Amino acid sequence: MFSRRHAATVLAAAVAALAAPAGAQASAQDAPCPGADLTPVAGNLTQVSQATLCLLNNERVTHGLQPLTVAQGLTQPSAAYSARMVTESFFAHVAPDGATLTDRLEANGYIDPDGDWTVGENIAWGQGNISTARAIMVAWMNSPEHRDNILEPEYDEVGIGIVPGTPGDTSWGATYTTDFGAVVRDTTDAVARTASAGKPRKASSKTAKRCKSGTVRVRAASAKAGHGTQTKRIATCTPARRTTARNGR
């Protein structure tokens, strides 16, 4: 699959929860996860994060996959990245200074440039009643690229970072980052798996994107006073394909 020595699967697909299509996934809508319908605020972020994990794993188990476990090496960079998108007013997988997901995970020590690993990322933001964990999951499951990350069999760990505020509006709403990972930590096993993969090859570094942006006027059911009808930004950004590479030894 995608886990090869020096392999990275970085899915640069970003969606605002506002952009969720009408045909929501039934499992994301109906999963009995406590806190899944809470509007995120500073005092309940742990509960909303746990609800997000519950929803993610409900989708995986429903599709015959192993549930994900939380890894601190993914949680810290995901939370930091959500906070950065809010404070610096951008919404993308590549930060304004050019730092990528793999840069962030290498800096945090989760992945080794010379190791065997697979990583991916989903991001989203929403306001009012569409900032809940359930609404975000419905949006992700209705996006093929995000759905692929959630249902990728290779992943076994996840980090979930949720912060109050959205890119461009720190007064309300919430921004989500989920970083997925699978790391082979046994060097002998990594070499054996790579050797059995066949002839080494390099993957294209191109990540052509199809990006859209726009605005929509909606009424947030649980908005603060004065925030009745809002003009909200919608952003989606999807690459043409994943970026992978492998190098045998």
GROMACS .gro file of C-alpha atoms in nm:
model
  249
    1MET     CA    1   0.000   0.000   0.000
    2PHE     CA    2   0.129   0.345   0.085
    3SER     CA    3   0.351   0.254   0.379
    4ARG     CA    4   0.699   0.218   0.234
    5ARG     CA    5   1.037   0.345   0.346
    6HIS     CA    6   1.040   0.721   0.297
    7ALA     CA    7   0.670   0.699   0.202
    8ALA     CA    8   0.428   0.982   0.267
    9THR     CA    9   0.060   1.003   0.190
   10VAL     CA   10  -0.035   1.366   0.233
   11LEU     CA   11  -0.393   1.431   0.134
   12ALA     CA   12  -0.424   1.805   0.094
   13ALA     CA   13  -0.802   1.828   0.094
   14ALA     CA   14  -0.964   2.099   0.300
   15VAL     CA   15  -1.333   2.166   0.345
   16ALA     CA   16  -1.536   2.409   0.551
   17ALA     CA   17  -1.822   2.236   0.729
   18LEU     CA   18  -2.048   2.492   0.564
   19ALA     CA   19  -1.992   2.317   0.233
   20ALA     CA   20  -2.141   1.981   0.335
   21PRO     CA   21  -2.378   1.844   0.070
   22ALA     CA   22  -2.732   1.744   0.155
   23GLY     CA   23  -2.683   1.364   0.134
   24ALA     CA   24  -2.517   1.319   0.472
   25GLN     CA   25  -2.376   0.981   0.574
   26ALA     CA   26  -2.623   0.802   0.801
   27SER     CA   27  -2.358   0.659   1.032
   28ALA     CA   28  -2.209   1.001   1.102
   29GLN     CA   29  -2.556   1.138   1.168
   30ASP     CA   30  -2.675   0.860   1.396
   31ALA     CA   31  -2.368   0.744   1.591
   32PRO     CA   32  -2.436   0.762   1.969
   33CYS     CA   33  -2.124   0.959   2.062
   34PRO     CA   34  -2.159   1.178   2.375
   35GLY     CA   35  -2.073   1.540   2.300
   36ALA     CA   36  -2.105   1.501   1.924
   37ASP     CA   37  -2.370   1.773   1.907
   38LEU     CA   38  -2.204   2.024   2.137
   39THR     CA   39  -2.104   2.359   1.993
   40PRO     CA   40  -1.730   2.380   2.073
   41VAL     CA   41  -1.624   2.640   2.329
   42ALA     CA   42  -1.313   2.671   2.542
   43GLY     CA   43  -1.464   2.470   2.827
   44ASN     CA   44  -1.571   2.160   2.634
   45LEU     CA   45  -1.297   2.100   2.377
   46THR     CA   46  -1.183   1.775   2.542
   47GLN     CA   47  -1.535   1.636   2.522
   48VAL     CA   48  -1.576   1.748   2.160
   49SER     CA   49  -1.241   1.591   2.075
   50GLN     CA   50  -1.349   1.261   2.232
   51ALA     CA   51  -1.673   1.278   2.036
   52THR     CA   52  -1.477   1.333   1.714
   53LEU     CA   53  -1.267   1.023   1.788
   54CYS     CA   54  -1.585   0.828   1.862
   55LEU     CA   55  -1.737   0.933   1.528
   56LEU     CA   56  -1.417   0.854   1.337
   57ASN     CA   57  -1.395   0.508   1.489
   58ASN     CA   58  -1.764   0.444   1.438
   59GLU     CA   59  -1.710   0.498   1.066
   60ARG     CA   60  -1.406   0.270   1.062
   61VAL     CA   61  -1.567  -0.013   1.257
   62THR     CA   62  -1.881   0.012   1.045
   63HIS     CA   63  -1.660  -0.046   0.740
   64GLY     CA   64  -1.474  -0.339   0.896
   65LEU     CA   65  -1.159  -0.146   0.992
   66GLN     CA   66  -0.964  -0.128   1.316
   67PRO     CA   67  -1.034   0.177   1.536
   68LEU     CA   68  -0.772   0.447   1.571
   69THR     CA   69  -0.586   0.521   1.893
   70VAL     CA   70  -0.485   0.871   1.998
   71ALA     CA   71  -0.113   0.948   1.964
   72GLN     CA   72   0.032   1.247   2.149
   73GLY     CA   73   0.285   1.283   1.868
   74LEU     CA   74  -0.007   1.363   1.638
   75THR     CA   75  -0.232   1.546   1.884
   76GLN     CA   76   0.012   1.823   1.970
   77PRO     CA   77   0.089   1.926   1.610
   78SER     CA   78  -0.277   1.899   1.507
   79ALA     CA   79  -0.387   2.130   1.789
   80ALA     CA   80  -0.103   2.371   1.717
   81TYR     CA   81  -0.193   2.380   1.350
   82SER     CA   82  -0.561   2.452   1.415
   83ALA     CA   83  -0.457   2.738   1.642
   84ARG     CA   84  -0.217   2.869   1.380
   85MET     CA   85  -0.483   2.870   1.107
   86VAL     CA   86  -0.710   3.075   1.332
   87THR     CA   87  -0.451   3.324   1.454
   88GLU     CA   88  -0.287   3.370   1.111
   89SER     CA   89  -0.614   3.367   0.913
   90PHE     CA   90  -0.539   3.096   0.657
   91PHE     CA   91  -0.702   2.765   0.569
   92ALA     CA   92  -0.473   2.518   0.393
   93HIS     CA   93  -0.251   2.218   0.456
   94VAL     CA   94   0.059   2.420   0.374
   95ALA     CA   95   0.130   2.707   0.614
   96PRO     CA   96   0.220   3.056   0.489
   97ASP     CA   97   0.587   2.985   0.559
   98GLY     CA   98   0.574   2.674   0.338
   99ALA     CA   99   0.570   2.418   0.621
  100THR     CA  100   0.387   2.097   0.523
  101LEU     CA  101   0.227   1.820   0.727
  102THR     CA  102   0.542   1.610   0.710
  103ASP     CA  103   0.750   1.910   0.821
  104ARG     CA  104   0.526   1.951   1.125
  105LEU     CA  105   0.533   1.583   1.216
  106GLU     CA  106   0.909   1.557   1.171
  107ALA     CA  107   0.960   1.863   1.392
  108ASN     CA  108   0.743   1.706   1.660
  109GLY     CA  109   0.933   1.376   1.641
  110TYR     CA  110   0.638   1.163   1.525
  111ILE     CA  111   0.805   1.061   1.199
  112ASP     CA  112   1.167   1.006   1.103
  113PRO     CA  113   1.272   1.117   0.753
  114ASP     CA  114   1.449   0.782   0.717
  115GLY     CA  115   1.165   0.578   0.864
  116ASP     CA  116   0.869   0.384   0.729
  117TRP     CA  117   0.543   0.572   0.777
  118THR     CA  118   0.217   0.688   0.624
  119VAL     CA  119   0.045   1.011   0.724
  120GLY     CA  120  -0.255   1.217   0.618
  121GLU     CA  121  -0.464   1.510   0.731
  122ASN     CA  122  -0.821   1.642   0.727
  123ILE     CA  123  -0.906   2.000   0.823
  124ALA     CA  124  -1.235   2.187   0.859
  125TRP     CA  125  -1.401   2.485   1.021
  126GLY     CA  126  -1.761   2.568   1.104
  127GLN     CA  127  -1.970   2.818   1.297
  128GLY     CA  128  -2.282   2.786   1.509
  129ASN     CA  129  -2.458   2.451   1.489
  130ILE     CA  130  -2.237   2.344   1.200
  131SER     CA  131  -1.924   2.356   1.414
  132THR     CA  132  -2.018   2.041   1.607
  133ALA     CA  133  -1.815   1.723   1.575
  134ARG     CA  134  -2.109   1.552   1.406
  135ALA     CA  135  -2.150   1.828   1.146
  136ILE     CA  136  -1.778   1.822   1.068
  137MET     CA  137  -1.783   1.443   1.026
  138VAL     CA  138  -2.084   1.464   0.794
  139ALA     CA  139  -1.892   1.714   0.581
  140TRP     CA  140  -1.582   1.494   0.571
  141MET     CA  141  -1.773   1.176   0.491
  142ASN     CA  142  -1.947   1.353   0.203
  143SER     CA  143  -1.607   1.444   0.054
  144PRO     CA  144  -1.439   1.148  -0.123
  145GLU     CA  145  -1.087   1.267  -0.035
  146HIS     CA  146  -1.162   1.315   0.334
  147ARG     CA  147  -1.357   0.991   0.345
  148ASP     CA  148  -1.054   0.809   0.201
  149ASN     CA  149  -0.840   0.937   0.488
  150ILE     CA  150  -1.095   0.836   0.751
  151LEU     CA  151  -1.131   0.490   0.599
  152GLU     CA  152  -0.765   0.429   0.510
  153PRO     CA  153  -0.682   0.079   0.647
  154GLU     CA  154  -0.314   0.168   0.687
  155TYR     CA  155  -0.373   0.423   0.962
  156ASP     CA  156  -0.376   0.312   1.324
  157GLU     CA  157  -0.322   0.641   1.509
  158VAL     CA  158  -0.478   0.986   1.506
  159GLY     CA  159  -0.433   1.328   1.660
  160ILE     CA  160  -0.729   1.562   1.696
  161GLY     CA  161  -0.684   1.936   1.742
  162ILE     CA  162  -0.991   2.156   1.791
  163VAL     CA  163  -0.968   2.525   1.881
  164PRO     CA  164  -1.229   2.800   1.916
  165GLY     CA  165  -1.255   3.048   1.629
  166THR     CA  166  -1.221   3.015   1.255
  167PRO     CA  167  -0.970   3.151   1.004
  168GLY     CA  168  -1.061   3.518   0.968
  169ASP     CA  169  -1.308   3.523   1.260
  170THR     CA  170  -1.181   3.448   1.610
  171SER     CA  171  -1.507   3.548   1.780
  172TRP     CA  172  -1.699   3.221   1.731
  173GLY     CA  173  -1.698   2.883   1.562
  174ALA     CA  174  -1.430   2.615   1.571
  175THR     CA  175  -1.143   2.487   1.356
  176TYR     CA  176  -1.056   2.116   1.337
  177THR     CA  177  -0.738   1.934   1.235
  178THR     CA  178  -0.713   1.554   1.235
  179ASP     CA  179  -0.370   1.411   1.161
  180PHE     CA  180  -0.363   1.040   1.076
  181GLY     CA  181  -0.057   0.818   1.096
  182ALA     CA  182   0.096   0.472   1.085
  183VAL     CA  183   0.460   0.433   1.182
  184VAL     CA  184   0.674   0.119   1.163
  185ARG     CA  185   0.902   0.153   1.464
  186ASP     CA  186   1.088  -0.179   1.419
  187THR     CA  187   1.385  -0.107   1.190
  188THR     CA  188   1.432  -0.472   1.095
  189ASP     CA  189   1.067  -0.505   0.999
  190ALA     CA  190   1.081  -0.181   0.800
  191VAL     CA  191   1.375  -0.305   0.594
  192ALA     CA  192   1.211  -0.643   0.534
  193ARG     CA  193   0.885  -0.486   0.420
  194THR     CA  194   1.065  -0.247   0.189
  195ALA     CA  195   1.277  -0.521   0.037
  196SER     CA  196   0.968  -0.724  -0.045
  197ALA     CA  197   0.803  -0.429  -0.217
  198GLY     CA  198   0.998  -0.480  -0.537
  199LYS     CA  199   1.191  -0.233  -0.747
  200PRO     CA  200   1.227   0.107  -0.579
  201ARG     CA  201   1.066   0.398  -0.757
  202LYS     CA  202   1.021   0.768  -0.703
  203ALA     CA  203   0.679   0.922  -0.716
  204SER     CA  204   0.597   1.248  -0.884
  205SER     CA  205   0.621   1.546  -0.655
  206LYS     CA  206   0.341   1.724  -0.839
  207THR     CA  207   0.029   1.790  -0.637
  208ALA     CA  208  -0.195   1.978  -0.877
  209LYS     CA  209  -0.492   2.121  -0.691
  210ARG     CA  210  -0.849   2.207  -0.774
  211CYS     CA  211  -0.941   2.487  -0.536
  212LYS     CA  212  -1.264   2.677  -0.490
  213SER     CA  213  -1.371   2.958  -0.263
  214GLY     CA  214  -1.690   3.153  -0.217
  215THR     CA  215  -1.941   3.291   0.030
  216VAL     CA  216  -2.285   3.190   0.149
  217ARG     CA  217  -2.544   3.361   0.366
  218VAL     CA  218  -2.681   3.128   0.632
  219ARG     CA  219  -2.853   3.156   0.967
  220ALA     CA  220  -2.667   2.985   1.249
  221ALA     CA  221  -2.918   2.834   1.491
  222SER     CA  222  -2.691   2.865   1.793
  223ALA     CA  223  -2.511   3.184   1.702
  224LYS     CA  224  -2.433   3.451   1.957
  225ALA     CA  225  -2.649   3.759   1.982
  226GLY     CA  226  -2.572   3.985   1.692
  227HIS     CA  227  -2.456   3.697   1.476
  228GLY     CA  228  -2.797   3.606   1.333
  229THR     CA  229  -2.751   3.595   0.956
  230GLN     CA  230  -2.389   3.565   0.860
  231THR     CA  231  -2.190   3.581   0.540
  232LYS     CA  232  -1.950   3.291   0.572
  233ARG     CA  233  -1.655   3.182   0.363
  234ILE     CA  234  -1.653   2.840   0.201
  235ALA     CA  235  -1.320   2.690   0.101
  236THR     CA  236  -1.234   2.357  -0.058
  237CYS     CA  237  -0.898   2.246  -0.186
  238THR     CA  238  -0.837   1.902  -0.332
  239PRO     CA  239  -0.522   1.766  -0.499
  240ALA     CA  240  -0.538   1.567  -0.818
  241ARG     CA  241  -0.363   1.275  -0.648
  242ARG     CA  242  -0.174   1.165  -0.344
  243THR     CA  243   0.201   1.212  -0.315
  244THR     CA  244   0.385   0.890  -0.242
  245ALA     CA  245   0.741   0.773  -0.267
  246ARG     CA  246   0.939   0.467  -0.178
  247ASN     CA  247   1.303   0.378  -0.159
  248GLY     CA  248   1.420   0.019  -0.115
  249ARG     CA  249   1.736  -0.091   0.054
   0.00000   0.00000   0.00000
